[in-house]
């Protein structure tokens, strides 16, 4: 196939002051679907922007999730976490069939039914955060005081972290995501602290099994103890900032569209509308593939942009409108294919409870700064807010 | 309408249970299990939605 040298476009998200999803996505979707872009380190990757193409990429066995393949996109800043390929058990970076052993062992922990059983514990966690906010006065930073602690506390209780250690756990996870307020060294040392803590947790559960995820996984024998640490680290990292950012962005959207407060359908639409994991699903072609008429050669990196796909006019009517009454279930905010988010049912419940309790208990909640003055994480892998000042 | 589900492909995302809870469940291993192999007219829309959303294409709808 002969093709003209394609134009190379700016890598998304790296520009303060540009709305999210970047308005440029619409042009890529309409013109060629796939566009070449330069990563901050100079590597070239294919950005995939159409809903249909993103689903095709994420289910194609010739396209790999394994960062050890040459050409795998290196989007830089990996939240201070050790490199994926250095942690055994980091199964989001494995392909089938190696991936499936981990996934199969974890599925029972995240079924719809299992997650429903976690409801009372999640409600308690959310109530405690609100108690603390209300006791502290009449204003708060909803990112630091609400959105970040909730998923961290939920994950620590899921993993069986004893209550006495939850503050330690929460403070380290908070440092990991504070790309502005912490240095690279601080984030690296927080990641090391967490990994050390998790190693110890696994050792303790080996000796004294209890009724928790770590003990059950050890009992299945499907995952070796040294791999289990990587699995737990993945659960922690995959489920923290993603969830927190959705909670915070969703609150802003609900405050500016108050007619949807109290409607649980806002959860699914928030996931689609904000698509915070735009740069999370990274892939590399291991054979030549053709996507939307574009030849992608073996060894070329691919970044399926889920925010672009979730704002594709061909799949979502008036995609720029926040409309919880639409049927948005086919969004790809959680990815697609065998790596589709394992924690998605947990997130749905966390978001639903967080919004419901927040607006029930603080009906006078309002932004403490104009919406245009909010500061977005243009510099992060996961889209979100640095802070969300509110008052009541 | 008849449905089959391939537990070998299922990745336990639970889309089927969320969207057609009367037709699908997840077993103790978290994998898809059919509650109705031949869903009635009221279930059809939910079943089609679930089959379309399943990220691993584990659900097949047979039109016979
Ligand atoms: C709103 C919050 C969340 C979003 C937007 C999100 C998004 C995603 C996306 C896009 C993927 C696919 C990655 C890929 O294709 O390479 C993924 C995978 C994953 N997520 Fe989430 N996630 C969220 C919350 C969570 C939570 C709460 C957990 C668990 C506690 C979790 C655990 C995982 C795991 C383990 C994977 C890897 C699955 C696999 O490779 O089979 N996520 N997530
Ligand atoms: S939607 Fe598909 S992958 Fe998910 S549980 Fe149902 S059959 Fe399995």
Short mmCIF file of C-alpha atoms and ligand atoms in Angstrom, two decimals, chain B residues 10-16 26 30 32 54-56 58-59, ligand 2:
data_model
loop_
_atom_site.label_atom_id
_atom_site.label_comp_id
_atom_site.label_asym_id
_atom_site.label_seq_id
_atom_site.Cartn_x
_atom_site.Cartn_y
_atom_site.Cartn_z
CA UNK B 10 -16.13 -14.41 29.32
CA UNK B 11 -13.95 -11.88 31.18
CA UNK B 12 -16.45 -11.28 33.95
CA UNK B 13 -17.14 -7.64 33.27
CA UNK B 14 -20.75 -8.12 34.30
CA UNK B 15 -22.30 -6.02 31.53
CA UNK B 16 -24.76 -8.82 30.84
CA UNK B 26 -22.48 -14.63 37.20
CA UNK B 30 -17.76 -14.72 38.24
CA UNK B 32 -21.55 -15.71 32.76
CA UNK B 54 -20.13 -7.77 26.15
CA UNK B 55 -16.47 -6.75 25.79
CA UNK B 56 -15.31 -10.25 24.95
CA UNK B 58 -19.04 -14.14 24.74
CA UNK B 59 -22.80 -13.90 24.14
S1 LIG C 2 -20.74 -9.21 29.61
FE1 LIG C 2 -19.59 -10.80 28.55
S2 LIG C 2 -17.62 -10.85 29.57
FE2 LIG C 2 -18.99 -9.71 30.90
S3 LIG C 2 -19.78 -11.23 32.32
FE3 LIG C 2 -21.22 -11.10 30.65
S4 LIG C 2 -20.55 -12.65 29.21
FE4 LIG C 2 -18.88 -12.34 30.60
#
